[in-house]
mmCIF file of C-alpha atoms in Angstrom:
data_model
loop_
_atom_site.group_PDB
_atom_site.id
_atom_site.type_symbol
_atom_site.label_atom_id
_atom_site.label_comp_id
_atom_site.label_asym_id
_atom_site.label_seq_id
_atom_site.Cartn_x
_atom_site.Cartn_y
_atom_site.Cartn_z
ATOM 1 C CA UNK A 22 -19.146 -20.998 -13.468
ATOM 2 C CA UNK A 23 -17.364 -19.033 -16.194
ATOM 3 C CA UNK A 24 -14.025 -17.521 -13.970
ATOM 4 C CA UNK A 25 -13.270 -15.642 -17.483
ATOM 5 C CA UNK A 26 -16.009 -13.289 -17.166
ATOM 6 C CA UNK A 27 -15.179 -9.765 -17.186
ATOM 7 C CA UNK A 28 -16.968 -7.586 -14.796
ATOM 8 C CA UNK A 29 -17.685 -3.696 -15.542
ATOM 9 C CA UNK A 30 -17.203 -1.571 -12.619
ATOM 10 C CA UNK A 31 -18.540 2.079 -12.025
ATOM 11 C CA UNK A 32 -17.069 4.943 -9.909
ATOM 12 C CA UNK A 33 -18.983 4.867 -6.710
ATOM 13 C CA UNK A 34 -17.321 8.498 -6.171
ATOM 14 C CA UNK A 35 -14.014 10.824 -6.962
ATOM 15 C CA UNK A 36 -11.372 12.023 -4.770
ATOM 16 C CA UNK A 37 -10.321 15.871 -4.641
ATOM 17 C CA UNK A 38 -7.190 16.982 -3.027
ATOM 18 C CA UNK A 39 -4.049 19.316 -3.905
ATOM 19 C CA UNK A 40 -2.534 16.322 -5.952
ATOM 20 C CA UNK A 41 -2.925 18.033 -9.029
ATOM 21 C CA UNK A 42 -0.318 16.165 -10.609
ATOM 22 C CA UNK A 43 1.147 12.720 -10.730
ATOM 23 C CA UNK A 44 5.016 13.484 -9.951
ATOM 24 C CA UNK A 45 5.580 14.140 -6.250
ATOM 25 C CA UNK A 46 2.360 12.201 -4.903
ATOM 26 C CA UNK A 47 3.776 9.889 -1.742
ATOM 27 C CA UNK A 48 4.620 6.275 -3.108
ATOM 28 C CA UNK A 49 2.348 4.827 -0.162
ATOM 29 C CA UNK A 50 -0.704 6.261 1.757
ATOM 30 C CA UNK A 51 0.037 7.702 5.183
ATOM 31 C CA UNK A 52 3.295 9.007 4.252
ATOM 32 C CA UNK A 53 2.009 12.931 3.988
ATOM 33 C CA UNK A 54 -0.554 12.534 6.984
ATOM 34 C CA UNK A 55 -1.576 16.331 6.787
ATOM 35 C CA UNK A 56 -2.878 16.204 3.467
ATOM 36 C CA UNK A 57 -6.310 16.693 3.643
ATOM 37 C CA UNK A 58 -8.676 14.984 0.683
ATOM 38 C CA UNK A 59 -12.799 14.899 0.337
ATOM 39 C CA UNK A 60 -14.744 11.951 -1.407
ATOM 40 C CA UNK A 61 -17.653 13.050 -3.283
ATOM 41 C CA UNK A 62 -20.223 10.215 -3.981
ATOM 42 C CA UNK A 63 -21.711 9.680 -7.558
ATOM 43 C CA UNK A 64 -25.619 10.176 -7.399
ATOM 44 C CA UNK A 65 -26.253 6.744 -7.384
ATOM 45 C CA UNK A 66 -24.139 6.156 -4.209
ATOM 46 C CA UNK A 67 -25.540 9.089 -2.291
ATOM 47 C CA UNK A 68 -28.062 7.531 0.167
ATOM 48 C CA UNK A 69 -27.355 8.367 3.650
ATOM 49 C CA UNK A 70 -28.091 4.497 5.220
ATOM 50 C CA UNK A 71 -24.944 3.691 2.712
ATOM 51 C CA UNK A 72 -23.015 4.964 5.394
ATOM 52 C CA UNK A 73 -24.407 4.127 8.495
ATOM 53 C CA UNK A 74 -21.858 3.232 10.968
ATOM 54 C CA UNK A 75 -18.940 4.697 9.286
ATOM 55 C CA UNK A 76 -18.184 7.108 12.055
ATOM 56 C CA UNK A 77 -17.473 4.184 14.155
ATOM 57 C CA UNK A 78 -13.949 3.369 12.388
ATOM 58 C CA UNK A 79 -10.874 5.760 12.231
ATOM 59 C CA UNK A 80 -9.599 4.405 9.200
ATOM 60 C CA UNK A 81 -10.866 3.185 5.554
ATOM 61 C CA UNK A 82 -9.700 1.029 2.640
ATOM 62 C CA UNK A 83 -10.129 2.851 -0.606
ATOM 63 C CA UNK A 84 -10.147 0.614 -3.985
ATOM 64 C CA UNK A 85 -9.479 2.845 -6.850
ATOM 65 C CA UNK A 86 -8.434 3.137 -10.355
ATOM 66 C CA UNK A 87 -4.673 4.195 -11.758
ATOM 67 C CA UNK A 88 -6.989 6.488 -14.011
ATOM 68 C CA UNK A 89 -3.843 8.186 -15.775
ATOM 69 C CA UNK A 90 -2.682 4.814 -16.790
ATOM 70 C CA UNK A 91 -5.642 3.206 -18.434
ATOM 71 C CA UNK A 92 -4.809 2.142 -21.817
ATOM 72 C CA UNK A 93 -0.957 2.148 -21.351
ATOM 73 C CA UNK A 94 -0.890 -1.370 -20.960
ATOM 74 C CA UNK A 95 1.412 -3.293 -18.673
ATOM 75 C CA UNK A 96 4.713 -4.993 -18.318
ATOM 76 C CA UNK A 97 5.691 -8.103 -16.366
ATOM 77 C CA UNK A 98 8.328 -6.223 -14.731
ATOM 78 C CA UNK A 99 8.963 -2.960 -13.397
ATOM 79 C CA UNK A 100 11.724 -0.652 -11.925
ATOM 80 C CA UNK A 101 10.575 0.833 -8.232
ATOM 81 C CA UNK A 102 11.822 3.961 -7.370
ATOM 82 C CA UNK A 103 12.819 2.682 -4.028
ATOM 83 C CA UNK A 104 15.360 0.897 -5.749
ATOM 84 C CA UNK A 105 16.557 3.573 -7.785
ATOM 85 C CA UNK A 106 14.967 3.064 -10.784
ATOM 86 C CA UNK A 107 17.715 0.479 -11.729
ATOM 87 C CA UNK A 108 16.418 -2.868 -10.498
ATOM 88 C CA UNK A 109 13.520 -4.957 -11.823
ATOM 89 C CA UNK A 110 10.827 -6.596 -10.009
ATOM 90 C CA UNK A 111 7.814 -8.437 -10.562
ATOM 91 C CA UNK A 112 4.735 -6.520 -11.063
ATOM 92 C CA UNK A 113 2.826 -8.537 -8.668
ATOM 93 C CA UNK A 114 5.520 -8.071 -6.110
ATOM 94 C CA UNK A 115 5.317 -4.375 -6.364
ATOM 95 C CA UNK A 116 2.561 -1.436 -6.214
ATOM 96 C CA UNK A 117 3.475 -0.188 -9.778
ATOM 97 C CA UNK A 118 0.686 1.454 -11.391
ATOM 98 C CA UNK A 119 1.185 -0.346 -14.724
ATOM 99 C CA UNK A 120 -1.070 -3.602 -14.162
ATOM 100 C CA UNK A 121 -3.044 -5.858 -15.997
ATOM 101 C CA UNK A 122 -5.996 -4.051 -14.188
ATOM 102 C CA UNK A 123 -5.064 -0.679 -12.973
ATOM 103 C CA UNK A 124 -6.568 -0.762 -9.410
ATOM 104 C CA UNK A 125 -5.250 0.526 -6.458
ATOM 105 C CA UNK A 126 -5.387 0.156 -2.779
ATOM 106 C CA UNK A 127 -4.965 2.724 0.108
ATOM 107 C CA UNK A 128 -5.691 3.099 3.825
ATOM 108 C CA UNK A 129 -6.800 6.504 4.791
ATOM 109 C CA UNK A 130 -7.892 7.963 7.967
ATOM 110 C CA UNK A 131 -11.390 9.343 8.386
ATOM 111 C CA UNK A 132 -11.393 12.738 9.705
ATOM 112 C CA UNK A 133 -15.128 13.425 9.163
ATOM 113 C CA UNK A 134 -18.307 12.640 7.768
ATOM 114 C CA UNK A 135 -20.655 15.163 6.238
ATOM 115 C CA UNK A 136 -24.400 13.793 5.984
ATOM 116 C CA UNK A 137 -26.411 14.496 3.088
ATOM 117 C CA UNK A 138 -26.695 17.898 1.782
ATOM 118 C CA UNK A 139 -25.223 19.657 -1.354
ATOM 119 C CA UNK A 140 -23.497 16.938 -3.192
ATOM 120 C CA UNK A 141 -24.598 14.645 -0.753
ATOM 121 C CA UNK A 142 -22.563 12.595 1.808
ATOM 122 C CA UNK A 143 -19.151 13.507 1.707
ATOM 123 C CA UNK A 144 -16.040 11.966 3.298
ATOM 124 C CA UNK A 145 -13.104 13.925 4.400
ATOM 125 C CA UNK A 146 -9.844 11.639 4.666
ATOM 126 C CA UNK A 147 -6.438 12.219 5.478
ATOM 127 C CA UNK A 148 -3.073 10.277 4.204
ATOM 128 C CA UNK A 149 -4.282 9.825 0.850
ATOM 129 C CA UNK A 150 -1.955 8.815 -1.931
ATOM 130 C CA UNK A 151 -4.369 9.316 -4.998
ATOM 131 C CA UNK A 152 -4.643 12.051 -7.538
ATOM 132 C CA UNK A 153 -7.222 14.869 -7.515
ATOM 133 C CA UNK A 154 -10.234 13.488 -9.491
ATOM 134 C CA UNK A 155 -9.276 9.649 -8.959
ATOM 135 C CA UNK A 156 -12.393 7.537 -9.476
ATOM 136 C CA UNK A 157 -13.337 5.458 -6.490
ATOM 137 C CA UNK A 158 -14.540 2.020 -6.932
ATOM 138 C CA UNK A 159 -15.272 0.976 -3.324
ATOM 139 C CA UNK A 160 -14.901 1.652 0.553
ATOM 140 C CA UNK A 161 -14.237 -0.505 3.239
ATOM 141 C CA UNK A 162 -13.722 -0.280 6.744
ATOM 142 C CA UNK A 163 -9.992 -0.818 8.266
ATOM 143 C CA UNK A 164 -10.310 -3.556 10.986
ATOM 144 C CA UNK A 165 -6.858 -3.915 12.993
ATOM 145 C CA UNK A 166 -7.307 -7.235 14.080
ATOM 146 C CA UNK A 167 -7.783 -8.689 10.615
ATOM 147 C CA UNK A 168 -5.626 -5.977 8.509
ATOM 148 C CA UNK A 169 -2.586 -5.396 10.356
ATOM 149 C CA UNK A 170 0.158 -7.647 10.553
ATOM 150 C CA UNK A 171 3.342 -6.110 11.532
ATOM 151 C CA UNK A 172 5.589 -8.903 11.877
ATOM 152 C CA UNK A 173 5.137 -9.785 8.174
ATOM 153 C CA UNK A 174 8.228 -9.776 5.826
ATOM 154 C CA UNK A 175 8.647 -6.524 3.901
ATOM 155 C CA UNK A 176 10.398 -7.351 0.683
ATOM 156 C CA UNK A 177 12.424 -4.559 -0.884
ATOM 157 C CA UNK A 178 9.982 -2.072 0.327
ATOM 158 C CA UNK A 179 12.050 -2.139 3.589
ATOM 159 C CA UNK A 180 15.625 -1.622 1.781
ATOM 160 C CA UNK A 181 17.020 1.736 2.896
ATOM 161 C CA UNK A 182 14.398 2.483 5.388
ATOM 162 C CA UNK A 183 11.856 5.653 4.702
ATOM 163 C CA UNK A 184 13.324 8.680 3.268
ATOM 164 C CA UNK A 185 13.253 11.657 5.284
ATOM 165 C CA UNK A 186 14.923 14.657 4.107
ATOM 166 C CA UNK A 187 15.104 18.258 5.896
ATOM 167 C CA UNK A 188 12.602 20.892 3.779
ATOM 168 C CA UNK A 189 14.401 24.312 3.498
ATOM 169 C CA UNK A 190 12.563 27.349 1.523
ATOM 170 C CA UNK A 191 14.688 29.813 -0.218
ATOM 171 C CA UNK A 192 11.448 31.871 -1.075
ATOM 172 C CA UNK A 193 8.431 32.831 1.134
ATOM 173 C CA UNK A 194 5.357 30.346 1.137
ATOM 174 C CA UNK A 195 2.403 31.788 -0.818
ATOM 175 C CA UNK A 196 0.189 34.011 1.479
ATOM 176 C CA UNK A 197 -2.724 32.027 0.140
ATOM 177 C CA UNK A 198 -1.438 28.577 1.281
ATOM 178 C CA UNK A 199 -3.074 27.505 4.492
ATOM 179 C CA UNK A 200 -1.138 25.949 7.401
ATOM 180 C CA UNK A 201 -2.338 22.493 6.708
ATOM 181 C CA UNK A 202 -1.393 22.610 2.720
ATOM 182 C CA UNK A 203 1.935 23.809 4.152
ATOM 183 C CA UNK A 204 2.459 21.112 6.361
ATOM 184 C CA UNK A 205 1.411 18.601 3.928
ATOM 185 C CA UNK A 206 4.000 19.655 1.478
ATOM 186 C CA UNK A 207 6.750 19.633 3.618
ATOM 187 C CA UNK A 208 5.840 16.107 4.442
ATOM 188 C CA UNK A 209 5.536 15.158 0.884
ATOM 189 C CA UNK A 210 9.078 16.748 -0.285
ATOM 190 C CA UNK A 211 10.521 15.169 2.968
ATOM 191 C CA UNK A 212 10.324 12.127 1.316
ATOM 192 C CA UNK A 213 12.402 13.436 -1.642
ATOM 193 C CA UNK A 214 10.213 12.982 -4.603
ATOM 194 C CA UNK A 215 12.759 13.336 -7.279
ATOM 195 C CA UNK A 216 13.468 10.018 -9.300
ATOM 196 C CA UNK A 217 15.871 7.631 -7.476
ATOM 197 C CA UNK A 218 18.336 7.732 -10.323
ATOM 198 C CA UNK A 219 18.894 11.298 -10.430
ATOM 199 C CA UNK A 220 21.582 12.820 -8.484
ATOM 200 C CA UNK A 221 22.301 16.340 -10.214
ATOM 201 C CA UNK A 222 22.156 18.850 -7.176
ATOM 202 C CA UNK A 223 21.572 21.845 -9.129
ATOM 203 C CA UNK A 224 18.797 20.078 -11.169
ATOM 204 C CA UNK A 225 15.541 22.052 -10.344
ATOM 205 C CA UNK A 226 12.453 19.805 -10.315
ATOM 206 C CA UNK A 227 8.620 20.699 -10.605
ATOM 207 C CA UNK A 228 5.728 19.430 -8.782
ATOM 208 C CA UNK A 229 2.024 20.584 -9.400
ATOM 209 C CA UNK A 230 0.615 21.039 -5.986
ATOM 210 C CA UNK A 231 -2.990 22.575 -5.655
ATOM 211 C CA UNK A 232 -2.670 25.693 -7.521
ATOM 212 C CA UNK A 233 0.869 26.140 -7.591
ATOM 213 C CA UNK A 234 4.119 24.464 -9.694
ATOM 214 C CA UNK A 235 6.517 23.973 -6.732
ATOM 215 C CA UNK A 236 10.192 24.012 -8.123
ATOM 216 C CA UNK A 237 12.653 22.361 -5.884
ATOM 217 C CA UNK A 238 16.283 21.021 -5.762
ATOM 218 C CA UNK A 239 17.391 17.842 -3.769
ATOM 219 C CA UNK A 240 20.975 17.147 -2.562
ATOM 220 C CA UNK A 241 22.486 15.847 0.762
ATOM 221 C CA UNK A 242 19.384 15.052 2.406
ATOM 222 C CA UNK A 243 17.987 18.674 1.840
ATOM 223 C CA UNK A 244 15.190 19.336 -0.207
ATOM 224 C CA UNK A 245 15.128 23.262 -0.966
ATOM 225 C CA UNK A 246 12.139 24.799 -2.382
ATOM 226 C CA UNK A 247 13.456 27.628 -4.817
ATOM 227 C CA UNK A 248 10.194 28.848 -6.145
ATOM 228 C CA UNK A 249 6.440 28.839 -6.151
ATOM 229 C CA UNK A 250 5.018 29.270 -9.805
ATOM 230 C CA UNK A 251 1.315 29.749 -10.500
ATOM 231 C CA UNK A 252 0.068 26.815 -12.255
ATOM 232 C CA UNK A 253 -0.904 27.746 -15.932
#
């Protein structure tokens, strides 16, 4: 048996949502529970029987590709944002995107399943941390008794706890932004998406979200939205 054999994988589908830029995407799945995404399958995977029984699960594992990082290489150590970008950890001790094989793993909540019709079976999920258009390699059910180990050591990921900022808006939210889109944006900004090594309270950051470039400041545990620019 040749254990060095390289397999060629094909996307089974793609995910679509309001994460239209990499900056600001939650660092883990589930942190922006209001963000709704839809998974549209590729033609070869649109058979209805392939999804038989999927409604019996609340959550799913998605295996996917860091498609924006393909061809950019990898390094044995990375600087996790959670540690301020100043401490290096081994790439296999992190979930950084610059990996030998740029594969991601995310747990999402299955909101609803749409049977075949139009683009075929569609999965609507929430809590994803995948950029709009990301290729999906596989979908598997989340099984609590086998997949959850709350007593497990958390390593550096437990350092400092979860960031939760107060979100304020110095300008009105766009009228065309739905209530759910607004709630998801507030969840994203509450995690303070600015780089961990930045501390200038007057600096304005920009995050692509849906059709907007959301401009914000971050200081003293408060994230303030200062503008919604139409994305060009």
